[in-house]
Coordinates of N, CA and C in Angstrom, one line a residue:
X1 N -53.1 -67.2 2.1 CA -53.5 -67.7 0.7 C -54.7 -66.9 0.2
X2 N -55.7 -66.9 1.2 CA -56.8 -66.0 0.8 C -56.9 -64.7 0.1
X3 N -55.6 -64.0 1.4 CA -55.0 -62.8 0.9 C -54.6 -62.7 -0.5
X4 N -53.7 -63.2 -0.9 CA -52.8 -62.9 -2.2 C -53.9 -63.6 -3.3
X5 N -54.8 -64.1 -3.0 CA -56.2 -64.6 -4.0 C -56.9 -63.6 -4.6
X6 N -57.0 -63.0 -2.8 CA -57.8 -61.8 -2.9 C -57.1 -60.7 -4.1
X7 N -55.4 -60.3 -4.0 CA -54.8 -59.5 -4.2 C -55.1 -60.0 -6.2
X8 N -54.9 -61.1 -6.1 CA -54.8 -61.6 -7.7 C -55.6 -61.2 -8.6
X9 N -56.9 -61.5 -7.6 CA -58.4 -60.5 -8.2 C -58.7 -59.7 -8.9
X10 N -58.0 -58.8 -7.7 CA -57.9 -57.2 -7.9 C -56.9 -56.6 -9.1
X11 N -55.7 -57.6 -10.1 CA -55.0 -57.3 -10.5 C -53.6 -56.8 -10.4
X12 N -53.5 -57.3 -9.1 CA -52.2 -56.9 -8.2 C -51.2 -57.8 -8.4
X13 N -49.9 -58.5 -8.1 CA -49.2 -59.5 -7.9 C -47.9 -59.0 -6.7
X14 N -47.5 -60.3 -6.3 CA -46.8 -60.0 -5.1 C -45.9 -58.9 -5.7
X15 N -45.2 -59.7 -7.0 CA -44.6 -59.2 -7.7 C -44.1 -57.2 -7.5
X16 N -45.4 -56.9 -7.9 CA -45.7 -55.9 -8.5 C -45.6 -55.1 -6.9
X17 N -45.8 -54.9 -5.8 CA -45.9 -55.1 -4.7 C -44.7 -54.7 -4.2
X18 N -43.5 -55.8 -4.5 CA -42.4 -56.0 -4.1 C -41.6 -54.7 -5.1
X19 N -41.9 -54.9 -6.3 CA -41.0 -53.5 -7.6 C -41.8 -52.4 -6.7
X20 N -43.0 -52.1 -6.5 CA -42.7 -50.6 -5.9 C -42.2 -50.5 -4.9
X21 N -42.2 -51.2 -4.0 CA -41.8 -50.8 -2.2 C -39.9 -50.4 -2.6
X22 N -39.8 -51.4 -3.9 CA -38.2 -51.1 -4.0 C -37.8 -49.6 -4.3
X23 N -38.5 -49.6 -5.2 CA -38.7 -48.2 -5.8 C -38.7 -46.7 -5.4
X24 N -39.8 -47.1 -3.6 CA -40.0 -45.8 -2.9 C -38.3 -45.9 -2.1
X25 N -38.2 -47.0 -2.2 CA -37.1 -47.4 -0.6 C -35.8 -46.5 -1.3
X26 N -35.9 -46.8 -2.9 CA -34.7 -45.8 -3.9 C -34.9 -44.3 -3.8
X27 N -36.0 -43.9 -3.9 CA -36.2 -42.6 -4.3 C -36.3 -41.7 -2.8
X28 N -37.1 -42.6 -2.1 CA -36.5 -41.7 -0.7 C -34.6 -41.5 0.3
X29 N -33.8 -42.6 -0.1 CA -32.5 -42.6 0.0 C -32.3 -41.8 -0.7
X30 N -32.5 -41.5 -2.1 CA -31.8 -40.8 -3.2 C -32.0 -39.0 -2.6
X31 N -33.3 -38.7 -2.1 CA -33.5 -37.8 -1.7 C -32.9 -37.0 -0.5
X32 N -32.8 -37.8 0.3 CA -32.0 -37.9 2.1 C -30.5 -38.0 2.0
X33 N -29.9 -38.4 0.4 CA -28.7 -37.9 0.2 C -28.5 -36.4 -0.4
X34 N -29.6 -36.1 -1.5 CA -29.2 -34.8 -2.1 C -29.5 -34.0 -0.6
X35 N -30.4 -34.3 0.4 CA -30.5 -33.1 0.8 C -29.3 -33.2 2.1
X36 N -28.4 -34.4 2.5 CA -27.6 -33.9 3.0 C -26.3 -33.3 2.2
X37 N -26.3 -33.4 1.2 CA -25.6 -33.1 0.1 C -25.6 -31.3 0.2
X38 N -26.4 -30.9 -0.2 CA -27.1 -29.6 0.3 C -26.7 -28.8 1.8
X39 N -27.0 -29.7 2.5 CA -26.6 -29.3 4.0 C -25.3 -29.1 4.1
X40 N -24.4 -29.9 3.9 CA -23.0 -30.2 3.7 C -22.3 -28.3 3.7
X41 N -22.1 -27.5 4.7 CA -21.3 -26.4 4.3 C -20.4 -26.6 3.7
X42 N -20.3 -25.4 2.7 CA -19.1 -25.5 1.6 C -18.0 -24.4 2.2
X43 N -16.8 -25.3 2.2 CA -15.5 -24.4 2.8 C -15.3 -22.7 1.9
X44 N -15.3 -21.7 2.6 CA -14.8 -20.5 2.2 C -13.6 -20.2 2.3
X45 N -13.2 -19.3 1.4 CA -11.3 -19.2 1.5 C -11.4 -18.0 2.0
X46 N -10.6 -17.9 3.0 CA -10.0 -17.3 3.8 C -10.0 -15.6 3.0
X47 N -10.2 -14.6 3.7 CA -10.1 -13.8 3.2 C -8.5 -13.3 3.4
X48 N -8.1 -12.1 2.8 CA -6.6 -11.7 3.1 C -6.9 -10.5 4.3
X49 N -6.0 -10.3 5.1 CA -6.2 -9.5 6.1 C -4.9 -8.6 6.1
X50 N -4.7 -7.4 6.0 CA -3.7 -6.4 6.3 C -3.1 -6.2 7.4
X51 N -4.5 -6.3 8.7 CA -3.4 -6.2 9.6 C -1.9 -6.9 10.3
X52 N -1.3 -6.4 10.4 CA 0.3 -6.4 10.9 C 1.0 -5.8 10.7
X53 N 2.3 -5.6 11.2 CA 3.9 -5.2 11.3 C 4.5 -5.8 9.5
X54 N 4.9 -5.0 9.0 CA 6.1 -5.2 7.9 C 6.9 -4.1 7.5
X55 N 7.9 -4.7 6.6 CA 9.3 -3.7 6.2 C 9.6 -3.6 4.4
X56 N 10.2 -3.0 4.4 CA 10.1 -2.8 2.9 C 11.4 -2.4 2.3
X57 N 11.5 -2.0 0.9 CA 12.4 -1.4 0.1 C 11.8 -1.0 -0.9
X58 N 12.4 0.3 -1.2 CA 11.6 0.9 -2.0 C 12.3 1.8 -3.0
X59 N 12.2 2.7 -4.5 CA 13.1 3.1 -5.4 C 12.5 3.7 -6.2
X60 N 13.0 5.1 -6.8 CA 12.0 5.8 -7.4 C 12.7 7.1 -8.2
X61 N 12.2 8.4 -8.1 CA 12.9 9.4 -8.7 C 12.0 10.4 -7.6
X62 N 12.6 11.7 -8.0 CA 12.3 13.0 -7.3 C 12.5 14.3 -8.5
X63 N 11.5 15.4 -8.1 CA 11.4 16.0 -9.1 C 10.8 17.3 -8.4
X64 N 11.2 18.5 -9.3 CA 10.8 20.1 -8.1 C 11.5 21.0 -8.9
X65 N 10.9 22.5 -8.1 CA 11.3 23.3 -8.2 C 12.5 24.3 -6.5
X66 N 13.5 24.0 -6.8 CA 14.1 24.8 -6.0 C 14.0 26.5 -5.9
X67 N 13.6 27.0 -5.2 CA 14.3 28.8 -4.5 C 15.0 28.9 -3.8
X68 N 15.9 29.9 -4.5 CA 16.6 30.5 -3.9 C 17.2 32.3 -4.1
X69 N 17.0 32.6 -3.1 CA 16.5 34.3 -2.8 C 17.4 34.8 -1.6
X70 N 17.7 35.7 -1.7 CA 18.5 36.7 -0.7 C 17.5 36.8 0.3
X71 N 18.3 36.5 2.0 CA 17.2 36.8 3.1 C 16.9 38.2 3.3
X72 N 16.0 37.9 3.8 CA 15.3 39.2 3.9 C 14.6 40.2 2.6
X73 N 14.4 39.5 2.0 CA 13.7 40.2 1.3 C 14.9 40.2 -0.1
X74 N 14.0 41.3 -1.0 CA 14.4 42.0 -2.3 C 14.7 41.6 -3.5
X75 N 15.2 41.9 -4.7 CA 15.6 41.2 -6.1 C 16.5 40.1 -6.2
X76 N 16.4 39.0 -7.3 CA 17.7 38.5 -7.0 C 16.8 36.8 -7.1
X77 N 15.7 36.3 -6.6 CA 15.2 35.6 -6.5 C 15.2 34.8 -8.0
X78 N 15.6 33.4 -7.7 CA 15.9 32.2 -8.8 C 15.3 31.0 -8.5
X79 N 14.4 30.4 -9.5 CA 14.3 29.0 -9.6 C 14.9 28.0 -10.3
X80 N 15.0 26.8 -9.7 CA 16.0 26.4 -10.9 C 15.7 24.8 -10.4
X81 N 15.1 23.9 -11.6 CA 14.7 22.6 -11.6 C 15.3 21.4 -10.9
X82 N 14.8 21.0 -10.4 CA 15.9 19.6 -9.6 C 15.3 18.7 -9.9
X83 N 16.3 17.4 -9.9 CA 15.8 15.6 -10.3 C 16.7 15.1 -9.5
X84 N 16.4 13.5 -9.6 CA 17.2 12.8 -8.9 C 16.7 11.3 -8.9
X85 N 17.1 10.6 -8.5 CA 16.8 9.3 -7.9 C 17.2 9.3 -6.2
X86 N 16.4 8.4 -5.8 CA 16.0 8.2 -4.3 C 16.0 6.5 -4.0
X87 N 16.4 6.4 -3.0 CA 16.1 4.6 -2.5 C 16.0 4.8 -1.4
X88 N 14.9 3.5 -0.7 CA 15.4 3.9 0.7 C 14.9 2.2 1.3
X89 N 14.1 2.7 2.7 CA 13.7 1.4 3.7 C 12.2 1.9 4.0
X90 N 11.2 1.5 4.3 CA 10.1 1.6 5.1 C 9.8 0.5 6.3
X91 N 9.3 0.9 6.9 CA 8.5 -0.1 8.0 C 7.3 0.5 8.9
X92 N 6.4 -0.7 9.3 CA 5.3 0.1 9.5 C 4.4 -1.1 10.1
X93 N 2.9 -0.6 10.4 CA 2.0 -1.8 10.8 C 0.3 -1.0 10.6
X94 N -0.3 -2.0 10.4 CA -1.4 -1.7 9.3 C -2.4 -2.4 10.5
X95 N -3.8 -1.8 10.9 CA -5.1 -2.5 10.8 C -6.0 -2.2 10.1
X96 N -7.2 -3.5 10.5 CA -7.9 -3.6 9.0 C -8.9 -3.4 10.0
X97 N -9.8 -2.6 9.7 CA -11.5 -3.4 10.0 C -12.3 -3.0 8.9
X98 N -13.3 -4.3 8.8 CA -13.8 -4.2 7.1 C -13.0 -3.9 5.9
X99 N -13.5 -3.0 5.1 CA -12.9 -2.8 4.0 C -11.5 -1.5 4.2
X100 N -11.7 -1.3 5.5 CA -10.7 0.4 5.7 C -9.9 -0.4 6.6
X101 N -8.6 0.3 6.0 CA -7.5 0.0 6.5 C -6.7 1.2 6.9
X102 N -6.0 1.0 8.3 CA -5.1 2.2 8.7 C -4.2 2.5 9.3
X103 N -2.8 2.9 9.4 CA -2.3 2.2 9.9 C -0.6 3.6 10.0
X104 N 0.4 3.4 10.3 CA 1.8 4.3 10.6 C 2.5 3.5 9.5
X105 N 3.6 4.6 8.9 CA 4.5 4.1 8.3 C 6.0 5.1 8.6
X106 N 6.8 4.6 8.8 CA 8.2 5.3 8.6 C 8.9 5.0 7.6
X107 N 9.9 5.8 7.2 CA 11.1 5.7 6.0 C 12.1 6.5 6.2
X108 N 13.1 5.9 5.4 CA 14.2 6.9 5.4 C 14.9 6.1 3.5
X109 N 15.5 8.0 3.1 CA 15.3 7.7 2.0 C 17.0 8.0 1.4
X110 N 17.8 7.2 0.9 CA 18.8 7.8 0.5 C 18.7 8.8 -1.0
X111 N 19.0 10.0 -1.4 CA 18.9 10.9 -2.1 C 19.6 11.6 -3.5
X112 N 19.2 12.1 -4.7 CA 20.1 12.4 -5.5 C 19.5 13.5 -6.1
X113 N 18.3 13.9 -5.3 CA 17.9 15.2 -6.2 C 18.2 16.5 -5.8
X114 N 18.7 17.1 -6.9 CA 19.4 18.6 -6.9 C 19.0 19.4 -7.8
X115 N 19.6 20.5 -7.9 CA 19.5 21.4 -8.9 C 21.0 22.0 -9.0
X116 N 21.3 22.4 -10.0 CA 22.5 23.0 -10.4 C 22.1 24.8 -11.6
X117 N 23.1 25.3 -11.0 CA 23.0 26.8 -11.2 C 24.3 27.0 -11.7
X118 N 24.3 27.2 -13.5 CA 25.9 27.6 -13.8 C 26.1 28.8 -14.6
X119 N 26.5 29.7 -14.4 CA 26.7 31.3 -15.5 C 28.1 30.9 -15.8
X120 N 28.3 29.8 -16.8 CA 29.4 29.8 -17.7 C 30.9 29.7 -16.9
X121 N 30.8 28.8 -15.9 CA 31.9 28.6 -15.2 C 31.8 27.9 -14.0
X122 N 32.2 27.4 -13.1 CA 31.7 26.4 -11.6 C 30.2 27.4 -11.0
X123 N 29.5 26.8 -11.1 CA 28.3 27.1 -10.4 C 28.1 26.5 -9.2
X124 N 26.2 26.7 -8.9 CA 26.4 26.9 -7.3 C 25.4 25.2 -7.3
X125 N 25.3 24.6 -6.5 CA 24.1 23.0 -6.4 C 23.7 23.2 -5.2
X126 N 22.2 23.3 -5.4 CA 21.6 23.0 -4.1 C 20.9 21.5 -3.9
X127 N 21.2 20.9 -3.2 CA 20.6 19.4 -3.1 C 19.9 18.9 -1.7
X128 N 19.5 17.7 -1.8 CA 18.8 17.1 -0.5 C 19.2 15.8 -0.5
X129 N 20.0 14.9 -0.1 CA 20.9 14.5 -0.2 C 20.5 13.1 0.6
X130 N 19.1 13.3 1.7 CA 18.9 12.1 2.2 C 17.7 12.9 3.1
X131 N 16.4 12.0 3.3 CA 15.2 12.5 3.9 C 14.8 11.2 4.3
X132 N 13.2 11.5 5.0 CA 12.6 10.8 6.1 C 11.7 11.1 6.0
X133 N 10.3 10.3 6.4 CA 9.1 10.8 6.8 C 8.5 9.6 7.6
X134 N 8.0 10.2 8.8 CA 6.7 9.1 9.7 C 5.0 9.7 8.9
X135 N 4.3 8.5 8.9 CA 3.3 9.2 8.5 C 1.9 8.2 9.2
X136 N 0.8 8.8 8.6 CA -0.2 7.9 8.6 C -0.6 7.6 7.8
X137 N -1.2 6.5 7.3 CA -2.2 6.1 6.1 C -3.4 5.3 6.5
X138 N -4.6 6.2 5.5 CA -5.7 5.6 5.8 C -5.7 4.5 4.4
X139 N -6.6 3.3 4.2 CA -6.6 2.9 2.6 C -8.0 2.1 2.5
X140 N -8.3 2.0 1.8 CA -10.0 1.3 1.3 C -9.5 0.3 0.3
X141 N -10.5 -1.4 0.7 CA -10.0 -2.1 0.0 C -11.2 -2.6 -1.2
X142 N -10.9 -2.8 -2.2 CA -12.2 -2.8 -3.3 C -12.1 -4.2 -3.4
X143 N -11.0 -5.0 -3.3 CA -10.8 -6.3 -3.7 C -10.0 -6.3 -2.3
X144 N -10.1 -7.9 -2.0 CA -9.6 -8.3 -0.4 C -7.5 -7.7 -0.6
X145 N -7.3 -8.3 -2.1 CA -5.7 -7.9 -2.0 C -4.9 -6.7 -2.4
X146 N -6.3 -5.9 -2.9 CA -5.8 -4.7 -3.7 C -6.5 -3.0 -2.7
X147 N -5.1 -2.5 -2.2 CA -5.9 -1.4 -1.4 C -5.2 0.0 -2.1
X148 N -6.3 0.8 -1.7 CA -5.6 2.6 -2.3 C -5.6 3.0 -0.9
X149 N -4.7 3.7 -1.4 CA -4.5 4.9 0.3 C -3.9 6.2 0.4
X150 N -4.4 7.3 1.2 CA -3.6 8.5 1.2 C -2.7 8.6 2.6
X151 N -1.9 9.5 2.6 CA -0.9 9.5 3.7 C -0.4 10.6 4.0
X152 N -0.1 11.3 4.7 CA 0.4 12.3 5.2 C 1.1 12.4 6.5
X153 N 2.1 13.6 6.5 CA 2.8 13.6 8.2 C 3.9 13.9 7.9
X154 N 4.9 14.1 8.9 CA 6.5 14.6 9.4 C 7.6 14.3 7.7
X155 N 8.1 15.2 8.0 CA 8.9 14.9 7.1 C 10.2 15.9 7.3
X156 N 11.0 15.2 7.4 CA 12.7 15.9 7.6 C 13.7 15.5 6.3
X157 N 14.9 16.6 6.4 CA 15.7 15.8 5.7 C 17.0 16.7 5.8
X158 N 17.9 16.4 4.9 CA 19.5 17.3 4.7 C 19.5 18.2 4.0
X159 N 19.4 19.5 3.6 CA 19.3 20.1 2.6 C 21.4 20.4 2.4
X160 N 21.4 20.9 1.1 CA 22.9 21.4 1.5 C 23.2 22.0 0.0
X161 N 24.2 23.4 0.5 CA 24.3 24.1 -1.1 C 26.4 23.6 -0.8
X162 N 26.1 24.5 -2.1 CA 27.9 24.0 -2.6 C 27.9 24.6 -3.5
X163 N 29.4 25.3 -3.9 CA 29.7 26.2 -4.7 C 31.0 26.5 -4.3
X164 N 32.3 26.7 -5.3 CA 33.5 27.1 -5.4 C 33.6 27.5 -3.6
X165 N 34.4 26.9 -2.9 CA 34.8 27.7 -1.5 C 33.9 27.6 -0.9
X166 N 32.6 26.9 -0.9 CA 31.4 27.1 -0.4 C 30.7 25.7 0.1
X167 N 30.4 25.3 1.4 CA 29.8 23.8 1.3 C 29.3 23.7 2.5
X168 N 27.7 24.5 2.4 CA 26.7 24.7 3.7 C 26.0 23.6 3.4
X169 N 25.3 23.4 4.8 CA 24.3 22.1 5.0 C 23.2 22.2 6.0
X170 N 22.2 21.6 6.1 CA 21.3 21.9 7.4 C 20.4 20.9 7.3
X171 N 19.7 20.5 8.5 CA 18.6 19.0 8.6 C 17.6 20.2 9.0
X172 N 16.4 19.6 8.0 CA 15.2 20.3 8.5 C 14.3 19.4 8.7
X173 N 13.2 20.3 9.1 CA 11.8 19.4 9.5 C 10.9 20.5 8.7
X174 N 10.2 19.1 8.3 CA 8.4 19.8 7.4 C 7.8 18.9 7.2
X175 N 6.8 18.6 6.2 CA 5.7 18.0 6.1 C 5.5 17.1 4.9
X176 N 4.7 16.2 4.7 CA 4.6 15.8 3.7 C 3.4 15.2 3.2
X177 N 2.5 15.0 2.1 CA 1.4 14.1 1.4 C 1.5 13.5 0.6
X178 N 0.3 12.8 0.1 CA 0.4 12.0 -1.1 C -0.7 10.6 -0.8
X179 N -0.5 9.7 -2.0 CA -0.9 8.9 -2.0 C -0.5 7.6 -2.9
X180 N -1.2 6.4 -3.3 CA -0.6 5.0 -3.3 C -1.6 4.2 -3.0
X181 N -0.9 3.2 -3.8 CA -1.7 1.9 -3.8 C -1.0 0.6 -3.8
X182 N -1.4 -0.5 -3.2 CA -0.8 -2.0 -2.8 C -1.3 -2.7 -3.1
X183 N -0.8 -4.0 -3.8 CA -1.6 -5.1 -4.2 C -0.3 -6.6 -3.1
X184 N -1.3 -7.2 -2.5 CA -0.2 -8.5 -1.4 C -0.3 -9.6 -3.1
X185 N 0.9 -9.9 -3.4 CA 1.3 -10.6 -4.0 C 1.0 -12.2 -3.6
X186 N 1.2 -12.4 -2.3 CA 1.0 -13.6 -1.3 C 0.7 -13.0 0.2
X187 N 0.4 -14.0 0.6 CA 0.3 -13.6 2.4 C 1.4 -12.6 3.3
X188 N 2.1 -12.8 2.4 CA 3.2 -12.2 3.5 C 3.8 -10.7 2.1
X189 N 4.2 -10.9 0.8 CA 4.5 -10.3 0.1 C 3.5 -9.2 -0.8
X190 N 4.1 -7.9 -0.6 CA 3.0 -6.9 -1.7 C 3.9 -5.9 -1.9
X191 N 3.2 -5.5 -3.4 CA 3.9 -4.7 -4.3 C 2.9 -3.3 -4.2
X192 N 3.8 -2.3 -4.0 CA 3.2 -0.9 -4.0 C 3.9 0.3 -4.8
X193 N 3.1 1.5 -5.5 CA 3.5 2.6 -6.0 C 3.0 3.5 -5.3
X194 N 4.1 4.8 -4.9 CA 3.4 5.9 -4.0 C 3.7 7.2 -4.8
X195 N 2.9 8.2 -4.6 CA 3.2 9.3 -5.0 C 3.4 10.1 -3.3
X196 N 4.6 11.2 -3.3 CA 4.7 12.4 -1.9 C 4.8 13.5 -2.6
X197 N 4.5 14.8 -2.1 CA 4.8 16.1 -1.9 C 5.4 16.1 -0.8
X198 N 6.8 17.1 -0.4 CA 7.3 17.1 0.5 C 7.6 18.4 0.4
X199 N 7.4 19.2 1.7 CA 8.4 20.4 1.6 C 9.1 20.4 3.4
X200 N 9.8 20.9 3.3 CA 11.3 21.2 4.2 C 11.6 22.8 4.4
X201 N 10.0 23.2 4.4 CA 10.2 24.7 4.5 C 11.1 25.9 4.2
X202 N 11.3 26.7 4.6 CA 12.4 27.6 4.2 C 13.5 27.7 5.1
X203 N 14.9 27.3 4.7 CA 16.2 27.8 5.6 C 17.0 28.6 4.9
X204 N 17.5 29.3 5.7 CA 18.8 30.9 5.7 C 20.0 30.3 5.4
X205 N 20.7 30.0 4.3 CA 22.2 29.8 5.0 C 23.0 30.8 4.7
X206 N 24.1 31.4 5.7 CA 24.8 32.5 5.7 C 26.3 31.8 5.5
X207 N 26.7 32.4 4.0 CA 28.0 31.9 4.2 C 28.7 33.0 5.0
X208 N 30.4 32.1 5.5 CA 30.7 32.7 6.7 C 30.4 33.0 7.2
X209 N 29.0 33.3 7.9 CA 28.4 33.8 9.2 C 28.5 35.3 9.1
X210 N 28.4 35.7 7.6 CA 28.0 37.2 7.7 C 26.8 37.5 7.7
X211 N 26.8 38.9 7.2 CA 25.5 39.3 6.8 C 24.5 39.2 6.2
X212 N 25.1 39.0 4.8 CA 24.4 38.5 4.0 C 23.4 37.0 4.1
X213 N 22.6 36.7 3.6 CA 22.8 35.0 3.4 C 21.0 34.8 2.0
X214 N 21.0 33.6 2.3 CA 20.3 32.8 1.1 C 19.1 32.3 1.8
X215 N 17.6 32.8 1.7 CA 16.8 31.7 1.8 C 16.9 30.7 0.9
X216 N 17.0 29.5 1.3 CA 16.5 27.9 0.3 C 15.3 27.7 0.5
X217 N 14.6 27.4 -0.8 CA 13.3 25.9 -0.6 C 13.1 25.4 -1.5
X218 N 13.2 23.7 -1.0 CA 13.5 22.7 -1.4 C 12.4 22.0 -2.1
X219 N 10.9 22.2 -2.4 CA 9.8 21.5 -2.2 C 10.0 20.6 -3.5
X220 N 9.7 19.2 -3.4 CA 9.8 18.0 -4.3 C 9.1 17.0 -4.0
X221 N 8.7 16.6 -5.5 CA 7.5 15.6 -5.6 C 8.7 14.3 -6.0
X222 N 8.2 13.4 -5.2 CA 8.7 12.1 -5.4 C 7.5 10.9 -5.7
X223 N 8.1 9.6 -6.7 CA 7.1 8.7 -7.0 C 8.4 7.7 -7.1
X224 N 7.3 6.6 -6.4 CA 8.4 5.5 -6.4 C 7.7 4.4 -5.9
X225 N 8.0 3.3 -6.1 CA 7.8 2.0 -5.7 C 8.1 0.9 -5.1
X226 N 7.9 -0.2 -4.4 CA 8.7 -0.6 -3.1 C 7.9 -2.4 -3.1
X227 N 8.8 -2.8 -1.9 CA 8.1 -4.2 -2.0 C 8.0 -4.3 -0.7
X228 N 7.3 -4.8 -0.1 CA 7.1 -5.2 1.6 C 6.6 -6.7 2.1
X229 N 7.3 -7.1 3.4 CA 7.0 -8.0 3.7 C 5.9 -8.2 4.9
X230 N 5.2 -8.8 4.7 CA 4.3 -8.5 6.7 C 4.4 -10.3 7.2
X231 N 4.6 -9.7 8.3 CA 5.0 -10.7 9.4 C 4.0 -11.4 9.7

């Protein structure tokens, strides 16, 4: 009783006493929540990762200049434009570390680009009729789903002429480059455009196995686009 006499004195009341202690008891909870609030890690989303195994389909055009020249030398040498459309299959597997990605890809391409040579009556078609390439690609990713990449490596294919009485063929091996870019549509799906240079070097074909015969070369740029799945 003394106490709170004492306290009355002074201008104090239990009252008054009781409203602050409430007050700190609010403000310090209120505080011990924001800051676990704070602490609380906030979930991050998953980045997208390239690495894996996937397969594709892919569809495009082809476009060049064909030669063709008497072997061995001398006059006589012709160019003559070729086009076409192309489809084929790819498959392949990609790792990622950081932003660089790298990885093998194979294909095989079914083919329509030719050229045709006519002096006003059945002329002569030189075509490529179906090709392949293994390659590598390196790619840099600017955004986790969107990568560019260059690629280069092996490249084979069918070359084959034709003309009245005439219907040579031959599988070659050469080389090929280029480049492309991918965007993963979803985890498993992505959409890509590629640009190749391809050449298939130079072959002889001798009709009937005479004397005579024809260097070919076949060199064509193809652009085309594809969808792929990764596993």
């Amino acid at each position: 009783t003394r106490l709170l006499t004492a306290f009355d004195r002074r201008g104090f009341s239990v009252k008054t006493i009781l409203l602050a202690t409430t007050i700190l008891t609010v403000v310090s909870g209120s505080a011990y929540a924001a800051d676990a609030i704070v602490s609380e890690p906030v979930p991050v989303a998953a980045s997208f990762d390239w690495t894996g195994a996937y397969i594709g389909v892919n569809a495009g055009g082809g476009f060049g200049t064909f030669n063709l020249a008497p072997s061995g030398g001398g006059p006589g040498s012709i160019d003559i434009s070729a086009s076409g459309f192309l489809g084929g299959v790819q498959a392949g597997y990609n790792w990622q570390v950081g932003q660089l990605v790298y990885g093998v890809e194979a294909d095989f391409q079914g083919s329509d680009i030719k050229a045709d040579l006519t002096l006003g009556g059945p002329g002569l078609e030189a075509k490529v009729d179906w090709f392949g390439t293994v390659r590598a690609r390196l790619g840099y990713t600017p955004v986790d789903r969107f990568m560019v990449y260059g690629t280069g490596g092996l490249a084979y294919g069918h070359e084959k002429i034709s003309a009245p009485g005439l219907d040579l063929s031959k599988t070659r091996v050469g080389w090929t480059v280029g480049a492309g870019a991918e965007y993963a549509i979803t985890n498993n799906w992505s959409f890509k455009s590629e640009y190749l240079y391809t050449d298939l070097g130079k072959e002889t074909f001798t009709p009937g196995g005479g004397g005579f015969g024809v260097d070919v070369k076949v060199p064509f740029h193809t652009v085309r686009v594809g969808l792929n799945y990764k596993f």
